[in-house]
XYZ file of C-alpha atoms in Angstrom:
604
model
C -47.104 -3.578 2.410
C -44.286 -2.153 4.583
C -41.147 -1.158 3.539
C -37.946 -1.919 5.860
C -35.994 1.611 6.532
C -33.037 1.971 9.053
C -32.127 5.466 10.027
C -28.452 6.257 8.733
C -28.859 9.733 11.025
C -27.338 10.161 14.780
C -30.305 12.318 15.115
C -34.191 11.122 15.539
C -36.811 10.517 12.187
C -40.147 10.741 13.481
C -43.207 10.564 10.919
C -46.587 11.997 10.338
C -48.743 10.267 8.278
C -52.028 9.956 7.736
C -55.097 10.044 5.003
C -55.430 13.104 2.380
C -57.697 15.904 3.701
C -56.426 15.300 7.462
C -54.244 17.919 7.991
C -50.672 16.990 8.161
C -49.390 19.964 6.679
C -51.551 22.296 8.525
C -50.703 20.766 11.564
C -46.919 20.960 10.729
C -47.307 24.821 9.758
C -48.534 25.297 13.612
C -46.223 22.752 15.104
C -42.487 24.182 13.546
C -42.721 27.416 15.296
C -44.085 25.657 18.525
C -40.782 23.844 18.468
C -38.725 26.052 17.336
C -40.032 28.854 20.250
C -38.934 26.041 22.680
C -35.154 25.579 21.392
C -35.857 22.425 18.931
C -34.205 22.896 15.725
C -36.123 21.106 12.909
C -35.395 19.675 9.496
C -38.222 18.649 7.235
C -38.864 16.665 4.504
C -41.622 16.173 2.502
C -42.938 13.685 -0.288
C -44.281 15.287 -3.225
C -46.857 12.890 -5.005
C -46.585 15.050 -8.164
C -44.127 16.723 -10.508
C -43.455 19.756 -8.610
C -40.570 22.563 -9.303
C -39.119 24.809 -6.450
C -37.378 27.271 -9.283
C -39.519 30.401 -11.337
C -39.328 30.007 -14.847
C -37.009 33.170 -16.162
C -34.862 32.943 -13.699
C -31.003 32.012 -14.037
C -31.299 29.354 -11.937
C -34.508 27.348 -13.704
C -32.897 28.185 -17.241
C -29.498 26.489 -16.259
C -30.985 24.019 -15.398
C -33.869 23.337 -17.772
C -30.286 23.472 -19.891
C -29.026 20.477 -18.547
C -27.437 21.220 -15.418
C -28.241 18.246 -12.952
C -27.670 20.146 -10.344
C -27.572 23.609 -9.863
C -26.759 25.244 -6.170
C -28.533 29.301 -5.340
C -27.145 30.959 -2.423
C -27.333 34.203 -0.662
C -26.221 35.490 2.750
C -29.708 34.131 4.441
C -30.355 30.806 2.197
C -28.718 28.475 -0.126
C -30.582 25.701 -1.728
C -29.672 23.001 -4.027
C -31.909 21.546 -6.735
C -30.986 18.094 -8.148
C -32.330 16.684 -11.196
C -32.603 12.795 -10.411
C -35.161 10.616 -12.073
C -36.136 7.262 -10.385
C -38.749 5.056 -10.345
C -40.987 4.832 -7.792
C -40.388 6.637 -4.868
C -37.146 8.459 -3.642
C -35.238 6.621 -1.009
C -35.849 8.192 1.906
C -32.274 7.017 3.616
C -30.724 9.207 0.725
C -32.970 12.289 1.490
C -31.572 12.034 5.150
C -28.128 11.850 4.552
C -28.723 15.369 2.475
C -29.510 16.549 5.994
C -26.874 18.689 8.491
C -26.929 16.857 11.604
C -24.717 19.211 13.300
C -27.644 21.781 12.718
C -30.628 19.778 13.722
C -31.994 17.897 16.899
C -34.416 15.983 14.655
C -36.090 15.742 11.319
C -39.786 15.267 10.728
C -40.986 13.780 7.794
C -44.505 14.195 6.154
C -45.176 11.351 3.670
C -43.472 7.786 3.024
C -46.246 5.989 5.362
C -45.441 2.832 4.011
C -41.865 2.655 5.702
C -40.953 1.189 8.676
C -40.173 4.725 10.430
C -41.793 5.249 13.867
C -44.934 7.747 13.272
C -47.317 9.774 14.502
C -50.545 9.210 12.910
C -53.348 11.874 12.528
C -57.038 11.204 12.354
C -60.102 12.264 12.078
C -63.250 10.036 12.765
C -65.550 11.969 10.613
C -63.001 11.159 7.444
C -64.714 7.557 8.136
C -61.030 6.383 7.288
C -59.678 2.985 9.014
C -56.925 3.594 11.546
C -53.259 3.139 10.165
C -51.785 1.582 13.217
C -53.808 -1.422 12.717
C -51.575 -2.668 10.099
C -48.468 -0.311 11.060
C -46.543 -1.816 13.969
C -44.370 2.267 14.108
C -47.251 4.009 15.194
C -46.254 5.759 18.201
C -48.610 8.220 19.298
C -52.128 8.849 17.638
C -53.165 12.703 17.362
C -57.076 12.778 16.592
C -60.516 14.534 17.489
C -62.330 13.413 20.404
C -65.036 10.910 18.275
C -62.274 8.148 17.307
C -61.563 5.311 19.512
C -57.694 4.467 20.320
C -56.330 1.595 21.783
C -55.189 2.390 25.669
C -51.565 1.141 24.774
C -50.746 4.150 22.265
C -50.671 7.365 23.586
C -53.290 9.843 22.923
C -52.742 13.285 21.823
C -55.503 15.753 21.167
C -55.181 16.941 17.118
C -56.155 20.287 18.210
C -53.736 21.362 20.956
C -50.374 22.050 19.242
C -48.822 22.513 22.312
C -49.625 18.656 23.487
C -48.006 17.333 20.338
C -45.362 19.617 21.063
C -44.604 18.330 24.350
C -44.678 14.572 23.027
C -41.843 15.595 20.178
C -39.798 17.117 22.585
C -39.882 13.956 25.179
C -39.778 11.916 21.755
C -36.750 13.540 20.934
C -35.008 13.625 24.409
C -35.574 9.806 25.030
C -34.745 8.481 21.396
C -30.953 6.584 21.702
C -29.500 5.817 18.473
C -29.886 1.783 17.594
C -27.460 -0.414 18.417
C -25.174 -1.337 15.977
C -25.509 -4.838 14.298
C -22.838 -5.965 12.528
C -23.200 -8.250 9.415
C -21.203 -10.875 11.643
C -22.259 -11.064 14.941
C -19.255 -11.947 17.698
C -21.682 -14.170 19.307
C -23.175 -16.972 17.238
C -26.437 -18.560 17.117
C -26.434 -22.330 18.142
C -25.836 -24.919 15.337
C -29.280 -26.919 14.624
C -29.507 -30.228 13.392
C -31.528 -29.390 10.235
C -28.427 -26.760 9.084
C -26.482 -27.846 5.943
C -23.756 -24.856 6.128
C -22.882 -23.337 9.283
C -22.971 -19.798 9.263
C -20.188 -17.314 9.022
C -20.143 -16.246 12.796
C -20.516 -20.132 13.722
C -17.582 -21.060 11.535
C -15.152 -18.597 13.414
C -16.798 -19.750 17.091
C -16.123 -23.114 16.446
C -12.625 -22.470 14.888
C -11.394 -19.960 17.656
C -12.570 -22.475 20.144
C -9.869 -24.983 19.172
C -6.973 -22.119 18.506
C -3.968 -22.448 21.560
C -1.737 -19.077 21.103
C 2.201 -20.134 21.124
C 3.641 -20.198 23.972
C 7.073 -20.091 22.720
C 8.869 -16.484 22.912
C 12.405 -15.774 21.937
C 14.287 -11.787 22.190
C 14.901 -10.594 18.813
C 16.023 -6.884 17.624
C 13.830 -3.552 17.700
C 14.437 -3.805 13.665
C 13.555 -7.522 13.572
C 10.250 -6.876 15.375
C 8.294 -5.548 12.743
C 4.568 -7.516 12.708
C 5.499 -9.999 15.519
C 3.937 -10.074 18.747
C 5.013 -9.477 22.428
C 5.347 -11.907 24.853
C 5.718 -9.976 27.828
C 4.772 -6.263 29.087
C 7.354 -4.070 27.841
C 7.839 -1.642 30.950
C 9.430 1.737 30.273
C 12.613 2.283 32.219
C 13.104 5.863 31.495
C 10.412 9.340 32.072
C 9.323 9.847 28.280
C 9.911 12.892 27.587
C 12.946 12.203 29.716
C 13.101 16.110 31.088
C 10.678 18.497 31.557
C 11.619 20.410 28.198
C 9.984 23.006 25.663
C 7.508 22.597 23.386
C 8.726 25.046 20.579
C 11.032 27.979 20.239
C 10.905 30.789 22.563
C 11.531 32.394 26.171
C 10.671 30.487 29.166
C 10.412 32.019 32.825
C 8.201 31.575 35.919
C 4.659 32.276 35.629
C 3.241 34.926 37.581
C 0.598 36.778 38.332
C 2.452 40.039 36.501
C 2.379 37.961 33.055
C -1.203 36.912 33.211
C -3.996 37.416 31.147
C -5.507 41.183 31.730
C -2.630 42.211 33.387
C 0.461 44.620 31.750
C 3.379 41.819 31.592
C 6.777 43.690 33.339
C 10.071 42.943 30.983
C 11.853 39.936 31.753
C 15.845 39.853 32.093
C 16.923 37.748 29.601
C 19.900 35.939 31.260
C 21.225 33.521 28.034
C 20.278 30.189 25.740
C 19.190 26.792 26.194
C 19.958 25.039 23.085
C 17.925 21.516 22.588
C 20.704 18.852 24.060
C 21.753 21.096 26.542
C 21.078 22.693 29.902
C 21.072 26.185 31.841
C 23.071 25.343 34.825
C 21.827 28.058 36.770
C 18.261 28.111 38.856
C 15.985 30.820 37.123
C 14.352 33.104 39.556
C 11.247 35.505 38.817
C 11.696 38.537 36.548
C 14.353 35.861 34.657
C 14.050 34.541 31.750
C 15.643 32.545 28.545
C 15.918 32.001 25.503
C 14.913 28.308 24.884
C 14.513 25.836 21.602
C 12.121 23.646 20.669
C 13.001 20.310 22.742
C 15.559 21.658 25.319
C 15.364 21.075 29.050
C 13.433 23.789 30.908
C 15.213 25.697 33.382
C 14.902 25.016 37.322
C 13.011 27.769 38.057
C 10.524 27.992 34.727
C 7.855 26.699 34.456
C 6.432 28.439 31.232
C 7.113 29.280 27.745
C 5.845 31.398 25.020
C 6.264 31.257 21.810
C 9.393 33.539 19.876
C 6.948 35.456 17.462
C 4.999 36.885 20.970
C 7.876 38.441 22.445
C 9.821 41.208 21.282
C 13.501 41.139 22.703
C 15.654 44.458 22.737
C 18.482 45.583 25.178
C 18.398 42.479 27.477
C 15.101 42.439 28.018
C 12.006 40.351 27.076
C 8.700 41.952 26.465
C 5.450 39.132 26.439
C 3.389 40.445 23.809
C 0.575 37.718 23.687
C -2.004 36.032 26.346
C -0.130 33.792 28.720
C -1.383 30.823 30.729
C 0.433 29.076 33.569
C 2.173 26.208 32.065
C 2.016 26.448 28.465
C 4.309 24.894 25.799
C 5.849 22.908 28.437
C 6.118 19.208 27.910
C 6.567 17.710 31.511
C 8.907 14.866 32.299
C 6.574 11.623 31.978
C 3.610 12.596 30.986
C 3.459 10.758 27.930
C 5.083 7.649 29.767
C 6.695 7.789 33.311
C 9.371 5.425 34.001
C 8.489 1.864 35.600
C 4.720 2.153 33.527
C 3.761 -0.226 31.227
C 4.734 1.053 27.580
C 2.936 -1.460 25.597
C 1.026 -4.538 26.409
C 1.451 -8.122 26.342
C 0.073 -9.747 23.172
C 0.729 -6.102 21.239
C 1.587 -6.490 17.850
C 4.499 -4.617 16.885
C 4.463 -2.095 13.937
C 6.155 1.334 12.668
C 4.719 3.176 15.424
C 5.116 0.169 18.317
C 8.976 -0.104 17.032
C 9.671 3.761 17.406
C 7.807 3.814 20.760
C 10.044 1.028 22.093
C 13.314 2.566 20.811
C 12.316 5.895 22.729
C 12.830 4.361 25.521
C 15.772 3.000 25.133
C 14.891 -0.683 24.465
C 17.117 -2.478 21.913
C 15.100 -5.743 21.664
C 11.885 -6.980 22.129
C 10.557 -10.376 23.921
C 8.531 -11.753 21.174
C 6.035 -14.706 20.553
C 7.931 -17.903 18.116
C 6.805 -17.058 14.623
C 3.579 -19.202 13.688
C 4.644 -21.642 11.135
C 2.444 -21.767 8.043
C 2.844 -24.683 4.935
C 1.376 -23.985 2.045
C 0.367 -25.869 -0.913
C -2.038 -26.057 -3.832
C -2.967 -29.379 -5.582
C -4.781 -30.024 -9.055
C -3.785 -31.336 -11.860
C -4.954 -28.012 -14.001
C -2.033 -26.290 -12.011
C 0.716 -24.568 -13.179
C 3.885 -23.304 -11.831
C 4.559 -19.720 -12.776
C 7.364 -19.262 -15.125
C 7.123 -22.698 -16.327
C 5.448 -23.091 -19.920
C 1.466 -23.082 -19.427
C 0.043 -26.833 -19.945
C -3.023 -27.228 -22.251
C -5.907 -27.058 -20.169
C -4.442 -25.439 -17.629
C -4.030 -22.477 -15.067
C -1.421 -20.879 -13.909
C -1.288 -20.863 -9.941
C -2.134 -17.711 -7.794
C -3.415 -19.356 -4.823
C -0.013 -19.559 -3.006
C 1.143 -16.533 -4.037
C -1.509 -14.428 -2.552
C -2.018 -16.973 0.586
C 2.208 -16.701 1.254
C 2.058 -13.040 1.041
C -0.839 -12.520 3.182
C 0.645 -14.846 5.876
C 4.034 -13.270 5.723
C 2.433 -9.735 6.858
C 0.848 -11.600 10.007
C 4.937 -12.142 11.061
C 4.581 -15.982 9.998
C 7.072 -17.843 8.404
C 5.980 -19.834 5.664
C 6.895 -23.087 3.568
C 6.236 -23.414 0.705
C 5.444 -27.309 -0.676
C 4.997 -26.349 -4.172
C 1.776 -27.859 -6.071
C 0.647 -31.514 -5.193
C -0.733 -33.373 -7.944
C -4.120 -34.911 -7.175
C -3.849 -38.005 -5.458
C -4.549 -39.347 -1.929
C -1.093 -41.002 -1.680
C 0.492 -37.684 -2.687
C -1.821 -35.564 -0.598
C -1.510 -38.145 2.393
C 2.246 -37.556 2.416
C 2.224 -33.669 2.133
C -0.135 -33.212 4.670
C 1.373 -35.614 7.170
C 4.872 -33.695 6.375
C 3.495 -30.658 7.063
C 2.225 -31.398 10.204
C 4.919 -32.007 11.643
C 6.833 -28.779 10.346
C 3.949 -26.261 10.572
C 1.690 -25.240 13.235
C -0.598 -24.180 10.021
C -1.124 -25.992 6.975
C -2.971 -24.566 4.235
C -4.339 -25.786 1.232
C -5.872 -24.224 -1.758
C -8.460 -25.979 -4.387
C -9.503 -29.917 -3.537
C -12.384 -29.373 -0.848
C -15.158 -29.107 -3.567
C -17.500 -32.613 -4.330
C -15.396 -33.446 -7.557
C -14.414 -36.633 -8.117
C -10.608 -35.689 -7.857
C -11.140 -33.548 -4.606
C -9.443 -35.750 -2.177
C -8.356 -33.162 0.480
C -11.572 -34.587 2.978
C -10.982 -37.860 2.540
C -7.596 -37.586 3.285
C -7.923 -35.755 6.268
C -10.400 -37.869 7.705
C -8.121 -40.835 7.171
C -5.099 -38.949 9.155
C -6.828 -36.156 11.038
C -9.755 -34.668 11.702
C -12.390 -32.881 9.960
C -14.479 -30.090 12.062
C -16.235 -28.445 9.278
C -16.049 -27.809 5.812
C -18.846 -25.548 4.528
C -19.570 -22.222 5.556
C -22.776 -20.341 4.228
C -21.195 -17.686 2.296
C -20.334 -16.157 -0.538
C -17.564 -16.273 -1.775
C -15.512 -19.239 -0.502
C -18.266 -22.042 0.619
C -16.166 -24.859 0.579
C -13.822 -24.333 3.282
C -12.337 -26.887 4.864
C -11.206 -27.035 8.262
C -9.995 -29.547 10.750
C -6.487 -30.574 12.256
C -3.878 -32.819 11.456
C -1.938 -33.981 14.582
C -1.159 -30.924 16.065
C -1.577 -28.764 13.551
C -4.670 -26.419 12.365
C -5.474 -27.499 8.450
C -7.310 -25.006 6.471
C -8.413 -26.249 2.655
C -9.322 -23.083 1.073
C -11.279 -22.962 -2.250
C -9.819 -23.061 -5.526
C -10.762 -19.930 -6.880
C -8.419 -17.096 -6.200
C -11.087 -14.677 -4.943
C -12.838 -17.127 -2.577
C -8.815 -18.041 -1.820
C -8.461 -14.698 -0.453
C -12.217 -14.049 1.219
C -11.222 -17.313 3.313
C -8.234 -16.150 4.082
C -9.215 -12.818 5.643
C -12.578 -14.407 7.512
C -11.163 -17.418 8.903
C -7.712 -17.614 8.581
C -6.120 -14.182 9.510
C -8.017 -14.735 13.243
C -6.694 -17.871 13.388
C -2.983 -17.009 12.999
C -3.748 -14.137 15.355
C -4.859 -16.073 18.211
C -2.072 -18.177 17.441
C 0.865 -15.920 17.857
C -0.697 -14.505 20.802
C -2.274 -11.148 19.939
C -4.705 -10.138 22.438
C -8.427 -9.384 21.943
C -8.522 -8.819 17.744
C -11.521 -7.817 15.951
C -11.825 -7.573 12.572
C -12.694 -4.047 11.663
C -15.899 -2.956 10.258
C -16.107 0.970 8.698
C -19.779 2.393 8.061
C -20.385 3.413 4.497
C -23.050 4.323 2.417
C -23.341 2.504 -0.845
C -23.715 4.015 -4.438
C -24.276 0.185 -5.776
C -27.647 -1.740 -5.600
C -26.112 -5.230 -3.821
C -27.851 -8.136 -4.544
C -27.210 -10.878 -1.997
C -29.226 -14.145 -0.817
C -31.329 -14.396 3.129
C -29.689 -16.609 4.917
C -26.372 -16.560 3.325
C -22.775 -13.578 4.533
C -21.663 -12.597 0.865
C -18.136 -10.486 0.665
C -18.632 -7.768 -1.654
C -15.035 -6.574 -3.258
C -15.909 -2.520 -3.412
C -13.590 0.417 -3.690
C -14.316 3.287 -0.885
C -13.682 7.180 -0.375
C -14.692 9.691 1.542
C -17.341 11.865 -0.376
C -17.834 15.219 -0.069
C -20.883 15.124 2.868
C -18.332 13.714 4.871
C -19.079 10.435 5.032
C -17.523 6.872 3.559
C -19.392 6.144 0.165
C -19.033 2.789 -1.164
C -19.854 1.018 -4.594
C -18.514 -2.436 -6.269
C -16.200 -3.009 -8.524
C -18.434 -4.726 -10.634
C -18.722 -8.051 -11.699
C -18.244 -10.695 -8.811
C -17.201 -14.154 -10.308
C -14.721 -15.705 -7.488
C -12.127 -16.130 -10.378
C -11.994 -12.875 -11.335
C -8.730 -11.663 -9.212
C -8.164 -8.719 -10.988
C -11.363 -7.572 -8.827
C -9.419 -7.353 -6.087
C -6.814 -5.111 -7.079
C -8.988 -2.927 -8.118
C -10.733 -3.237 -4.510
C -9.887 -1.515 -1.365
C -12.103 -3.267 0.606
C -14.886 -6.021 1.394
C -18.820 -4.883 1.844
C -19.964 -7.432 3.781
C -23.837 -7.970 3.814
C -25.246 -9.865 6.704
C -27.481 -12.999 6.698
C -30.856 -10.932 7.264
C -30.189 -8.890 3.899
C -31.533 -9.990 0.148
C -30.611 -6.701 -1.289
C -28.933 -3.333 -0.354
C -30.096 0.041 -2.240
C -28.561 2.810 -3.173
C -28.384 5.397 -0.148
C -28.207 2.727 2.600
C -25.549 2.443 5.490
C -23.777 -1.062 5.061
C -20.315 -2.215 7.067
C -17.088 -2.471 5.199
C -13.725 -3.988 5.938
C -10.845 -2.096 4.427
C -8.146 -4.355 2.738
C -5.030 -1.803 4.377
C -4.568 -4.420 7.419
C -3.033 -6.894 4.627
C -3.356 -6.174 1.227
């Protein structure tokens, strides 16, 4: 049986496997210095089918850690090598063995051993073993290198087992040719087509179906730089001013014209040091060669100048300036424009506005910004088991969370919100809130009601007085998600549990309000990380991991769970920083593999 592997290197794995008694590591012993003599640098790694020890009994080394030390790191000036103690079952995980590996030192790693995985090969044989072939049943067999009595099927190439230099060759085109896969994201951005025999629709068909219907605002009003914070623009905000404004310095020191006399190689002659330019201020005079001045960090260059360097290279005595260090034509000089010239566009229509957006707009001068209307969202929960906080807690009951989190979340996207409060569970009461909102809101959101419960009345209401587009989605949490419209307003009736509250939230409804108040082109944003957790999912089903991420000490993301995964459990997600999302394809994840995260610092 084969064993799915996906490469979590930007470098090529290519494989050798074959029978015992073939040759792979006699082969390999002939074909590392082949490659190597050519300019290939090589990792290896080989699987050990027995308890094997790479450490001399007496040594330091093997007695620390026969003593307990799980791992234990020996270097010198030529090697270093690191011995880890880690029991498993079964074999080790080949995608962790890789990611052990220093890309930045190696064009591509062979591997000897782990035939059963998925990992394109090169497969050695010999017809006198009487062996089958492997790449009968191995669909990665790339190449077969064997003796000139076994028979090979004209669509693999051919190498000869005994000419090094042949296999050599094939490696080296191997290696040149290989392009990293392309990346597949847990949710695709294009969906599948909905079939008739579907109960849920997908994750990805969800969203299509829902952005489909979405009309950004069209509204726009001109509100304060200070009032701008997470609202969108409405029009291109053109600069009307060079940023920087003059051609100015770069940091504190002398600036004069560049010459041939102050390059590199040549003796630099003494300039004349002819006064100060003090940031705010000019030197009203024209500079000429052989001139320079002292100049501060952020004041206008000097007609004349065209270079600076720095105070600590110059020694200044008697009038005159000395350049100590290497000088290149132009240097430390920030021209006028050249991080925006005036009449360019600044920032884009459909840009949301944030700390940096607001500064960049106030550089230039701009005191207000023409803005997209604020989407209006309404948001209730209903239930009977609801509570109000800071009311006394009724038997049987719960306080509510849902709004909280849903308000807050909303309120970061620039929306305004209203708030209706809890509605008790019935379709009169239900009918008249939603109808309400509909008329105030361009959103209305609801949280708890779109189950199959007898007192779930949030689809039949809104199939009475609106419309209902879909309300499942094939994931985990949140599955019953309602969605639809109300006049001529979106409705959204998110689950009841606070965890599958937020999930839906962040899948469906953040792009939604997005799209809505006009901000161009958004994607959510997917991290690669390599998980520490074993992450059990279902085929067929997008489940929303809560995890906490960091970046380890190879370099690279690592993520693991929090733990426990009930959708009630909110307390999960503060101590989350992030969603692992597993695709549709996935039943598991191990330990070691690359998965796609989506951090939480957008908006919680």
């Amino acid at each position: 049986m084969s064993i799915p592997f996906s490469n979590p290197l930007s470098i090529p794995v290519l494989g050798f496997c074959a029978y015992s008694g073939t040759g792979k590591t006699t082969l390999l012993k002939q074909l590392i210095p082949e490659l190597n003599r050519r300019g290939l640098r090589l990792a290896v790694i080989k699987h050990a089918h027995h308890n094997f020890d790479v450490d001399i009994p007496g040594k330091d080394s093997y007695e620390m850690r026969k003593a307990g030390a799980k791992q234990m790191l020996v270097a010198s000036h030529v090697r270093w090598a690191l011995m880890t103690e880690d029991a498993v079952e079964g074999d080790p995980q080949l995608p962790h063995l890789l990611q052990q590996i220093e890309t930045d030192k190696v064009d591509i790693v062979l591997v000897e051993g782990f035939k059963k995985l998925q990992l394109p090969k090169i497969e050695l044989h010999r017809a006198a073993h009487g062996k089958p072939l492997i790449h009968t049943h191995d669909e990665n067999i790339v190449a077969i290198a064997c003796c000139d009595d076994t028979q090979t099927p004209a669509e693999l190439t051919r190498l000869d087992l005994n000419n090094v230099a042949q296999i050599a060759d094939f490696v080296i085109e191997y290696s040149q040719k290989w392009q990293a896969p392309e990346v597949v994201l847990p949710i695709p951005t294009v969906a599948t087509p909905v079939s008739d025999e579907q109960k849920f629709l997908s994750v990805a068909q969800g969203l299509e179906q829902l952005m489909e219907i979405v009309n950004p605002i069209t509204d726009h009003e001109n509100i304060t730089i200070d009032e701008a914070a997470n609202r969108v623009l409405a029009s291109n905000a053109i600069s009307p001013v060079n940023v920087p404004q003059q051609t100015n310095s770069a940091m504190d020191g002398y600036a004069f014209a560049y010459s041939t006399d102050n390059s590199p190689g040549n003796p630099a002659a003494p300039l004349k040091l002819m006064g100060e330019v003090l940031a705010g201020h000019e030197y009203p005079e024209t500079l000429n060669p052989g001139e320079a001045v002292r100049i501060m960090t952020g004041a206008t260059v000097p007609t004349g100048a065209d270079t600076v360097e720095a105070r600590e290279l110059v020694i200044e005595q008697d009038g005159q300036v000395q350049l100590q260090g290497k000088v290149d034509a132009g240097q430390h000089v920030r021209l006028a424009g050249e991080d925006i010239a005036k009449d360019a566009l600044a920032l884009a229509k459909g840009h949301r506005l944030q700390a940096a957006e607001q500064g960049l707009l106030a550089s230039l001068g701009l005191a207000s910004a023409d803005v997209v209307k604020q989407p209006v969202i309404a948001v209730f929960s209903t239930g009977d088991e609801v509570s109000q906080p800071g009311e006394p807690l009724k038997a049987n009951c719960i306080y509510d969370s849902n709004r909280y989190t849903i308000k807050s979340m909303a309120q970061k996207l620039g929306c305004k919100v209203i708030d209706l409060g809890i509605i008790e569970d019935s379709e009169a009461s239900l009918t008249a809130a939603l109808q309400q909102a509909s008329v105030d809101a361009d959103i209305v959101i609801s949280s708890g009601g779109v189950s199959v419960g007898n007192a779930d009345y949030i689809k039949t209401v809104l199939a009475k007085i609106g419309k209902i587009n879909f309300w499942r989605i094939n994931m985990r949490p949140g599955r019953p998600l309602a969605f639809g419209q109300v006049n001529d307003s979106l409705f959204f009736g998110l689950p009841g549990n606070p965890v599958a509250v937020m999930v839906s939230f962040l899948q469906f409804v953040q792009p939604a309000i997005r799209k809505l108040a006009g901000e161009n082109n958004w994607q959510p944003r997917y991290l690669p990380a390599i998980t520490d957790s074993t992450l059990k999912s279902r085929t067929g089903r997008t489940e929303f991991v809560r995890g906490v991420y960091q970046l380890s000490n190879d370099g690279r993301l690592h993520v693991t769970s929090t733990g426990a995964q009930g959708s009630g459990m909110l307390n999960s997600m503060v101590k989350a920083n992030c969603l692992i999302v597993i695709g549709e394809a996935e039943d598991a994840v191990m330990p070691g593999q690359q998965v796609y995260i989506q951090p939480f610092a957008e908006l919680l």
